[in-house]
Short mmCIF file of C-alpha atoms and ligand atoms in Angstrom, two decimals:
data_model
loop_
_atom_site.label_atom_id
_atom_site.label_comp_id
_atom_site.label_asym_id
_atom_site.label_seq_id
_atom_site.Cartn_x
_atom_site.Cartn_y
_atom_site.Cartn_z
CA MET A 1 103.19 93.24 98.49
CA VAL A 2 101.58 91.81 95.37
CA LEU A 3 101.30 88.30 93.98
CA GLU A 4 101.35 88.71 90.20
CA ALA A 5 101.46 85.04 89.28
CA ALA A 6 101.50 81.80 91.24
CA GLY A 7 104.97 80.51 91.97
CA GLN A 8 106.59 83.95 91.78
CA PRO A 9 107.92 86.00 94.68
CA LEU A 10 105.70 88.84 95.92
CA ARG A 11 106.57 92.25 94.48
CA GLU A 12 106.57 95.53 96.32
CA ARG A 13 104.23 97.83 94.36
CA GLU A 14 102.68 101.28 94.81
CA LEU A 15 98.96 100.80 94.23
CA PRO A 16 96.22 103.44 94.33
CA ASP A 17 94.35 103.53 97.66
CA PRO A 18 91.38 101.17 97.48
CA GLU A 19 87.98 102.90 97.45
CA PRO A 20 85.43 101.58 99.95
CA GLY A 21 82.39 100.39 98.01
CA GLU A 22 78.82 99.79 99.16
CA GLY A 23 78.87 98.53 102.76
CA GLN A 24 82.66 98.53 102.97
CA VAL A 25 85.11 100.17 105.32
CA LEU A 26 88.54 101.50 104.39
CA LEU A 27 91.23 100.41 106.83
CA GLU A 28 94.67 101.60 107.68
CA VAL A 29 96.36 98.26 108.23
CA SER A 30 98.67 97.89 111.21
CA ALA A 31 99.28 94.14 111.22
CA CYS A 32 98.53 91.10 109.12
CA GLY A 33 99.05 87.50 110.11
CA VAL A 34 100.73 85.08 107.71
CA CYS A 35 98.84 81.82 107.24
CA ARG A 36 99.74 78.56 105.54
CA THR A 37 96.81 79.21 103.21
CA ASP A 38 98.72 82.25 101.88
CA LEU A 39 101.49 79.87 100.97
CA HIS A 40 99.06 77.53 99.18
CA VAL A 41 97.70 80.49 97.18
CA ALA A 42 101.18 81.82 96.34
CA ASP A 43 102.31 78.34 95.28
CA GLY A 44 99.29 77.82 93.01
CA GLU A 45 97.88 74.95 95.08
CA LEU A 46 94.47 76.66 95.31
CA PRO A 47 92.71 77.29 92.00
CA ASP A 48 91.89 80.63 90.36
CA PRO A 49 93.03 83.35 92.75
CA LYS A 50 92.33 86.94 91.75
CA LEU A 51 95.51 88.16 90.03
CA PRO A 52 97.29 90.36 90.70
CA LEU A 53 96.45 89.74 94.35
CA VAL A 54 97.26 91.16 97.75
CA LEU A 55 97.47 88.16 100.10
CA GLY A 56 96.62 88.14 103.78
CA HIS A 57 93.45 87.33 105.71
CA GLN A 58 94.33 88.09 109.32
CA ILE A 59 94.12 91.86 109.10
CA ILE A 60 94.13 94.28 112.00
CA GLY A 61 93.40 97.87 111.01
CA ARG A 62 91.70 101.09 111.95
CA VAL A 63 88.72 102.47 110.12
CA ILE A 64 89.66 105.60 108.17
CA GLY A 65 86.68 105.77 105.81
CA SER A 66 83.38 104.18 104.94
CA GLY A 67 81.59 103.54 101.68
CA PRO A 68 77.90 104.17 100.96
CA ALA A 69 75.54 102.44 103.43
CA ALA A 70 78.39 101.44 105.75
CA GLY A 71 77.69 102.55 109.32
CA ARG A 72 78.65 99.76 111.64
CA PHE A 73 82.02 101.24 112.64
CA ALA A 74 83.19 104.75 113.42
CA GLU A 75 86.42 106.31 112.24
CA GLY A 76 89.27 105.14 114.45
CA ASP A 77 87.61 101.86 115.43
CA ARG A 78 89.95 98.89 115.47
CA VAL A 79 88.66 95.92 113.50
CA GLY A 80 89.86 92.55 112.28
CA VAL A 81 89.24 91.10 108.83
CA PRO A 82 89.16 87.30 108.50
CA TRP A 83 89.23 84.84 105.60
CA LEU A 84 85.45 84.90 105.02
CA GLY A 85 85.01 88.17 103.16
CA TRP A 86 81.57 87.92 101.60
CA THR A 87 78.66 85.52 101.20
CA ASP A 88 75.46 85.75 99.17
CA GLY A 89 73.15 85.15 102.16
CA THR A 90 70.66 83.34 99.91
CA CYS A 91 72.05 79.92 98.98
CA ARG A 92 70.97 76.78 100.85
CA TYR A 93 74.12 76.85 102.99
CA CYS A 94 73.71 80.47 104.02
CA ARG A 95 70.04 79.92 104.80
CA SER A 96 70.88 76.99 107.08
CA GLY A 97 73.54 78.67 109.21
CA ARG A 98 76.44 77.29 107.18
CA GLU A 99 77.76 80.39 105.47
CA ASN A 100 81.24 78.85 105.65
CA LEU A 101 80.07 76.61 102.78
CA CYS A 102 78.41 79.40 100.74
CA GLU A 103 78.44 78.55 97.03
CA ARG A 104 79.42 82.08 96.08
CA ALA A 105 81.60 82.99 99.06
CA GLN A 106 84.53 85.31 98.50
CA PHE A 107 87.62 85.04 100.60
CA THR A 108 90.03 87.71 101.77
CA GLY A 109 93.48 87.48 100.23
CA TYR A 110 92.18 85.04 97.59
CA GLN A 111 89.25 86.45 95.60
CA LEU A 112 89.47 89.78 97.44
CA ASP A 113 92.60 91.82 98.10
CA GLY A 114 93.90 91.24 101.60
CA GLY A 115 96.17 92.76 104.21
CA TYR A 116 99.76 92.53 102.95
CA ALA A 117 99.32 96.25 102.33
CA GLU A 118 99.05 99.62 104.05
CA ARG A 119 95.37 100.02 103.14
CA ALA A 120 92.57 97.54 102.66
CA VAL A 121 88.82 97.58 102.16
CA ALA A 122 86.44 95.05 103.67
CA ASP A 123 82.71 94.40 103.87
CA GLU A 124 81.87 95.68 107.35
CA ARG A 125 79.47 92.82 108.04
CA TYR A 126 82.35 90.33 108.01
CA CYS A 127 84.73 92.35 110.21
CA PHE A 128 85.16 91.66 113.93
CA PRO A 129 85.80 94.05 116.79
CA ILE A 130 89.05 92.94 118.47
CA PRO A 131 89.23 92.22 122.23
CA ALA A 132 90.78 95.22 123.98
CA GLY A 133 93.55 93.36 125.81
CA TYR A 134 95.36 92.35 122.63
CA PRO A 135 97.91 94.63 120.96
CA ASP A 136 97.55 94.68 117.16
CA LEU A 137 100.42 92.32 116.43
CA GLN A 138 99.31 89.75 118.99
CA ALA A 139 95.69 89.98 117.83
CA ALA A 140 96.35 89.20 114.17
CA PRO A 141 96.81 85.41 114.54
CA LEU A 142 93.46 85.13 116.33
CA LEU A 143 91.74 85.86 113.02
CA CYS A 144 92.55 82.62 111.22
CA ALA A 145 94.96 80.48 113.22
CA GLY A 146 92.70 81.02 116.22
CA LEU A 147 89.33 80.97 114.51
CA ILE A 148 89.82 77.96 112.26
CA GLY A 149 91.59 76.15 115.06
CA PHE A 150 88.63 76.86 117.32
CA ARG A 151 86.18 75.52 114.75
CA SER A 152 88.37 72.41 114.36
CA LEU A 153 88.48 71.90 118.12
CA ARG A 154 84.71 72.10 118.37
CA LEU A 155 84.27 69.61 115.54
CA ALA A 156 86.75 67.27 117.20
CA GLY A 157 84.20 66.67 119.99
CA ASP A 158 84.61 66.75 123.74
CA GLY A 159 87.17 63.97 124.19
CA GLU A 160 89.82 64.35 126.85
CA ARG A 161 92.93 63.09 125.05
CA LEU A 162 93.56 65.42 122.13
CA GLY A 163 96.35 65.00 119.58
CA LEU A 164 97.60 68.03 117.63
CA TYR A 165 99.57 67.15 114.49
CA GLY A 166 101.86 70.03 113.56
CA PHE A 167 102.53 72.69 116.19
CA GLY A 168 102.45 76.01 114.36
CA ALA A 169 100.28 79.11 114.50
CA SER A 170 96.95 77.37 114.94
CA ALA A 171 98.03 74.57 117.27
CA HIS A 172 99.83 76.92 119.64
CA ILE A 173 96.56 78.82 120.17
CA ILE A 174 94.27 75.80 120.31
CA CYS A 175 96.56 74.00 122.76
CA GLN A 176 95.90 76.79 125.25
CA VAL A 177 92.14 76.68 124.68
CA ALA A 178 92.05 72.88 125.02
CA VAL A 179 94.11 72.89 128.22
CA SER A 180 91.81 75.55 129.71
CA GLN A 181 88.91 73.18 129.00
CA GLY A 182 90.64 70.50 131.06
CA ARG A 183 91.79 68.40 128.12
CA ARG A 184 95.07 66.55 127.90
CA VAL A 185 97.04 67.68 124.86
CA PHE A 186 99.53 65.54 122.95
CA ALA A 187 101.57 67.59 120.46
CA LEU A 188 103.04 65.67 117.54
CA THR A 189 105.66 67.30 115.36
CA ARG A 190 108.29 66.34 112.85
CA GLU A 191 111.03 64.25 114.37
CA GLY A 192 113.69 66.50 115.87
CA ASP A 193 111.59 69.68 115.99
CA THR A 194 112.52 70.20 119.61
CA GLU A 195 111.70 73.91 119.49
CA ALA A 196 108.05 73.31 118.59
CA GLN A 197 107.88 70.52 121.17
CA ALA A 198 109.28 72.82 123.85
CA LEU A 199 106.73 75.50 122.94
CA ALA A 200 103.94 72.92 123.20
CA ARG A 201 105.02 71.93 126.71
CA GLU A 202 105.34 75.58 127.69
CA LEU A 203 101.75 76.13 126.59
CA GLY A 204 100.38 73.27 128.64
CA ALA A 205 100.68 70.16 126.48
CA GLU A 206 101.03 67.08 128.66
CA TRP A 207 103.30 65.42 126.13
CA ALA A 208 105.18 66.54 123.01
CA GLY A 209 107.19 64.40 120.66
CA ALA A 210 107.55 63.01 117.18
CA VAL A 211 104.70 61.69 115.01
CA GLY A 212 104.49 57.93 115.42
CA ASP A 213 105.69 57.84 119.03
CA PRO A 214 103.57 55.23 120.85
CA GLU A 215 103.34 57.52 123.89
CA ALA A 216 100.69 59.47 121.97
CA SER A 217 98.02 56.80 121.51
CA ASP A 218 94.46 56.03 122.50
CA LEU A 219 93.53 59.61 121.56
CA ASP A 220 89.88 60.67 121.75
CA ALA A 221 90.42 63.14 118.93
CA ALA A 222 93.13 64.45 116.68
CA ILE A 223 93.45 67.66 114.68
CA ILE A 224 95.83 67.63 111.74
CA PHE A 225 97.24 71.08 111.03
CA ALA A 226 100.15 69.99 108.83
CA PRO A 227 99.17 69.71 105.11
CA VAL A 228 100.41 66.14 104.90
CA GLY A 229 97.99 63.41 103.78
CA GLU A 230 100.11 60.59 105.29
CA LEU A 231 99.14 61.94 108.69
CA VAL A 232 95.51 60.84 108.27
CA PRO A 233 96.12 57.06 108.60
CA GLU A 234 98.87 57.86 111.07
CA ALA A 235 96.45 59.80 113.29
CA LEU A 236 93.74 57.14 112.94
CA ARG A 237 96.22 54.58 114.17
CA ALA A 238 96.80 56.69 117.29
CA THR A 239 93.11 57.12 118.13
CA ALA A 240 90.70 55.22 120.33
CA PRO A 241 87.39 53.81 119.06
CA GLY A 242 84.83 56.54 118.41
CA ALA A 243 87.50 59.20 117.86
CA THR A 244 87.32 61.99 115.31
CA VAL A 245 90.25 63.03 113.16
CA VAL A 246 89.85 66.60 111.89
CA CYS A 247 91.82 67.88 108.89
CA ALA A 248 92.09 71.60 109.62
CA GLY A 249 93.80 72.88 106.48
CA ILE A 250 92.42 74.03 103.15
CA HIS A 251 94.89 71.90 101.22
CA MET A 252 96.57 68.59 101.92
CA SER A 253 98.71 66.21 99.91
CA ASP A 254 96.94 63.00 98.85
CA ILE A 255 95.85 60.66 101.59
CA PRO A 256 97.31 57.19 101.05
CA SER A 257 94.95 54.23 101.12
CA PHE A 258 94.73 52.44 104.43
CA PRO A 259 93.09 49.32 105.89
CA TYR A 260 89.46 49.70 106.89
CA GLU A 261 90.43 48.46 110.32
CA LEU A 262 91.88 51.91 111.07
CA LEU A 263 88.47 53.52 110.57
CA TRP A 264 86.43 50.69 112.09
CA ARG A 265 84.79 51.17 115.51
CA GLU A 266 83.12 54.42 114.61
CA ARG A 267 86.13 56.57 114.00
CA THR A 268 85.43 59.65 111.86
CA VAL A 269 87.64 61.56 109.46
CA ARG A 270 86.43 65.03 108.49
CA SER A 271 87.62 68.36 107.14
CA VAL A 272 86.93 71.87 108.36
CA ALA A 273 86.16 74.53 105.81
CA ASN A 274 86.40 78.26 106.47
CA LEU A 275 84.49 79.97 109.25
CA THR A 276 81.16 81.49 110.03
CA ARG A 277 80.78 84.92 111.57
CA ARG A 278 79.38 83.17 114.61
CA ASP A 279 82.64 81.24 115.04
CA GLY A 280 84.43 84.58 115.01
CA GLU A 281 82.20 86.22 117.58
CA GLU A 282 82.42 83.23 119.89
CA PHE A 283 86.17 82.90 119.59
CA MET A 284 86.84 86.62 120.08
CA ALA A 285 84.79 86.44 123.28
CA LEU A 286 86.58 83.27 124.42
CA ALA A 287 90.22 84.21 123.69
CA PRO A 288 90.65 86.78 126.49
CA THR A 289 89.04 84.47 129.06
CA VAL A 290 91.54 81.63 128.51
CA PRO A 291 93.54 83.88 128.15
CA VAL A 292 95.12 82.94 124.82
CA ASP A 293 98.66 84.29 124.63
CA THR A 294 99.78 84.44 120.99
CA GLN A 295 103.48 83.99 120.36
CA ILE A 296 104.53 85.85 117.27
CA GLN A 297 107.50 86.05 114.97
CA LEU A 298 107.56 89.53 113.51
CA TYR A 299 108.45 90.70 109.98
CA PRO A 300 108.14 94.08 108.28
CA LEU A 301 105.63 94.17 105.42
CA SER A 302 108.44 94.32 102.86
CA ALA A 303 109.73 90.96 104.15
CA ALA A 304 106.47 89.13 103.46
CA ASP A 305 108.27 86.71 101.16
CA LEU A 306 110.78 85.86 103.84
CA ALA A 307 107.91 85.17 106.24
CA LEU A 308 106.26 82.83 103.71
CA ASN A 309 109.55 81.05 103.13
CA ASP A 310 110.19 80.62 106.85
CA LEU A 311 106.70 79.17 107.17
CA ARG A 312 107.38 76.81 104.28
CA HIS A 313 110.50 75.50 105.99
CA GLY A 314 109.09 75.27 109.50
CA ARG A 315 111.19 78.14 110.82
CA VAL A 316 108.37 80.04 112.54
CA ARG A 317 107.85 79.74 116.28
CA GLY A 318 104.17 80.36 116.97
CA ALA A 319 102.63 82.65 114.34
CA ALA A 320 104.29 84.85 111.70
CA VAL A 321 102.93 88.40 111.63
CA LEU A 322 103.66 91.31 109.32
CA SER A 323 103.98 94.67 110.98
CA VAL A 324 102.67 97.40 108.70
CA GLY A 325 103.55 101.08 109.02
CA GLU A 326 104.60 102.57 112.36
CA PRO A 327 105.48 100.10 115.11
CA ALA A 328 102.07 99.23 116.51
CA SER A 329 101.12 99.34 120.16
CA GLY A 330 98.08 98.37 122.12
ZN1 ZN B 401 75.52 81.46 100.32
ZN1 ZN B 402 94.32 81.26 107.26
#
């Protein structure tokens, strides 16, 4: 499924099989998660995507070939491909353990073709082995919703009372991780989104309700998953002194101005950008110990546009996943 220009629907196209280059593996894709970032790329909210482009950066596939100098995986190995697809390894960010900020980074499904396809190639150094207990479809959302959520949770600090703004793919995973760490989770959704609120309670949230409800206050930390700038002052208002508010998305509407009083008493507002390979390794080791149970809404590859549209309109429970090829099993 190909994005030919921003703002247009994806088109089903027959493309030649990609050739694995230096250090790359060729994958037969079995599943690919659908992320809000895909929607931002398709809508033209992120600048300069490769065009035409195959979206998708939560790829589960099996190795069916390797390019020159690629030897990390054997044929048949199951691997996951995340958003971080390549870094230069030499810039000041890479040299200081911050490859997520690499000046020349390339991202899967943005500058590199991704996983809304039957075949994909990926630099083997950025792929992850997938924990054995997860079937392909359930594993796919771990690769971005899980990983970026995990990085956001870590950057939110160790506070006990955690607010999650927006309860979609990422929040439904991170809620489980946070509860397993003994935190108290408050899930804040759009008013009337009783389905997301019910899911939050099912997954261990102590409280779920609408944004602005005074029941969710005095929070030690908040993570904003919804791409809505108004939520930043809103979340600050609901936090305790010293709290951190983490903006977890790659794109957000403008943040309205707000009184300094909301930030006063050492509150912090910060963003989270991308992932490092270390985040991935740590999260893939952690997920089965929680254990994180991903709830998925399944679409065939050819319905990728429908999946994006459902995501746009808040009609996805848990994480949307594309099933590619034969029905996948563990
Ligand atoms: Zn770099
Ligand atoms: Zn993503």
